[in-house]
mmCIF file of C-alpha atoms in Angstrom:
data_model
loop_
_atom_site.group_PDB
_atom_site.id
_atom_site.type_symbol
_atom_site.label_atom_id
_atom_site.label_comp_id
_atom_site.label_asym_id
_atom_site.label_seq_id
_atom_site.Cartn_x
_atom_site.Cartn_y
_atom_site.Cartn_z
ATOM 1 C CA UNK M 838 0.000 0.000 0.000
ATOM 2 C CA UNK M 839 1.200 3.444 -0.707
ATOM 3 C CA UNK M 840 1.184 6.248 1.834
ATOM 4 C CA UNK M 841 -1.987 7.872 0.518
ATOM 5 C CA UNK M 842 -4.127 4.744 1.027
ATOM 6 C CA UNK M 843 -2.717 4.269 4.525
ATOM 7 C CA UNK M 844 -3.513 7.892 5.429
ATOM 8 C CA UNK M 845 -7.085 7.509 4.133
ATOM 9 C CA UNK M 846 -7.539 4.258 6.066
ATOM 10 C CA UNK M 847 -6.160 5.737 9.293
ATOM 11 C CA UNK M 848 -8.308 8.877 8.991
ATOM 12 C CA UNK M 849 -11.480 6.824 8.425
ATOM 13 C CA UNK M 850 -10.706 4.523 11.366
ATOM 14 C CA UNK M 851 -9.888 7.443 13.665
ATOM 15 C CA UNK M 852 -13.152 9.176 12.681
ATOM 16 C CA UNK M 853 -15.138 6.032 13.456
ATOM 17 C CA UNK M 854 -13.437 5.579 16.826
ATOM 18 C CA UNK M 855 -13.927 9.257 17.679
ATOM 19 C CA UNK M 856 -17.636 9.040 16.802
ATOM 20 C CA UNK M 857 -18.041 5.804 18.750
ATOM 21 C CA UNK M 858 -16.516 7.391 21.867
ATOM 22 C CA UNK M 859 -18.935 10.330 21.728
ATOM 23 C CA UNK M 860 -21.911 8.031 21.171
ATOM 24 C CA UNK M 861 -20.911 5.998 24.230
ATOM 25 C CA UNK M 862 -20.469 9.163 26.303
ATOM 26 C CA UNK M 863 -23.929 10.379 25.243
ATOM 27 C CA UNK M 864 -25.516 7.079 26.282
ATOM 28 C CA UNK M 865 -23.638 6.614 29.558
ATOM 29 C CA UNK M 866 -23.626 10.111 31.047
ATOM 30 C CA UNK M 867 -27.019 10.842 32.623
ATOM 31 C CA UNK M 868 -28.781 14.088 31.875
ATOM 32 C CA UNK M 869 -29.722 16.132 34.936
ATOM 33 C CA UNK M 870 -33.431 16.883 35.125
ATOM 34 C CA UNK M 871 -34.154 20.416 36.335
ATOM 35 C CA UNK M 872 -37.836 19.644 36.813
ATOM 36 C CA UNK M 873 -38.161 18.582 40.463
ATOM 37 C CA UNK M 874 -41.957 18.413 40.495
ATOM 38 C CA UNK M 875 -43.361 14.880 40.579
ATOM 39 C CA UNK M 876 -45.671 13.715 37.835
ATOM 40 C CA UNK M 877 -49.336 13.932 38.821
ATOM 41 C CA UNK M 878 -51.635 11.176 37.609
ATOM 42 C CA UNK M 879 -55.096 12.264 36.588
ATOM 43 C CA UNK M 880 -58.137 10.314 37.683
ATOM 44 C CA UNK M 881 -59.468 7.847 35.095
ATOM 45 C CA UNK M 882 -62.266 9.406 33.059
ATOM 46 C CA UNK M 883 -63.928 6.480 31.349
ATOM 47 C CA UNK M 884 -64.532 2.787 31.922
ATOM 48 C CA UNK M 885 -61.559 1.728 29.776
ATOM 49 C CA UNK M 886 -59.330 4.233 31.546
ATOM 50 C CA UNK M 887 -60.409 2.813 34.927
ATOM 51 C CA UNK M 888 -59.606 -0.737 33.780
ATOM 52 C CA UNK M 889 -56.224 0.360 32.446
ATOM 53 C CA UNK M 890 -55.469 2.252 35.653
ATOM 54 C CA UNK M 891 -56.436 -0.776 37.753
ATOM 55 C CA UNK M 892 -54.203 -3.068 35.672
ATOM 56 C CA UNK M 893 -51.237 -0.725 36.027
ATOM 57 C CA UNK M 894 -51.621 -0.520 39.812
ATOM 58 C CA UNK M 895 -51.723 -4.282 40.430
#
């Protein structure tokens, strides 16, 4: 292989590794949530909503 092909191969591999590192960092590092208020569940409105709510709370 000549030098040009080796340089192209190394630059492609380094770009892939660099991208892979940033993807892993984005998945591993948790995002801080500024919203400290808890989620409020609304009361079920219809018969199907009551059944669904009852099944979730089993």
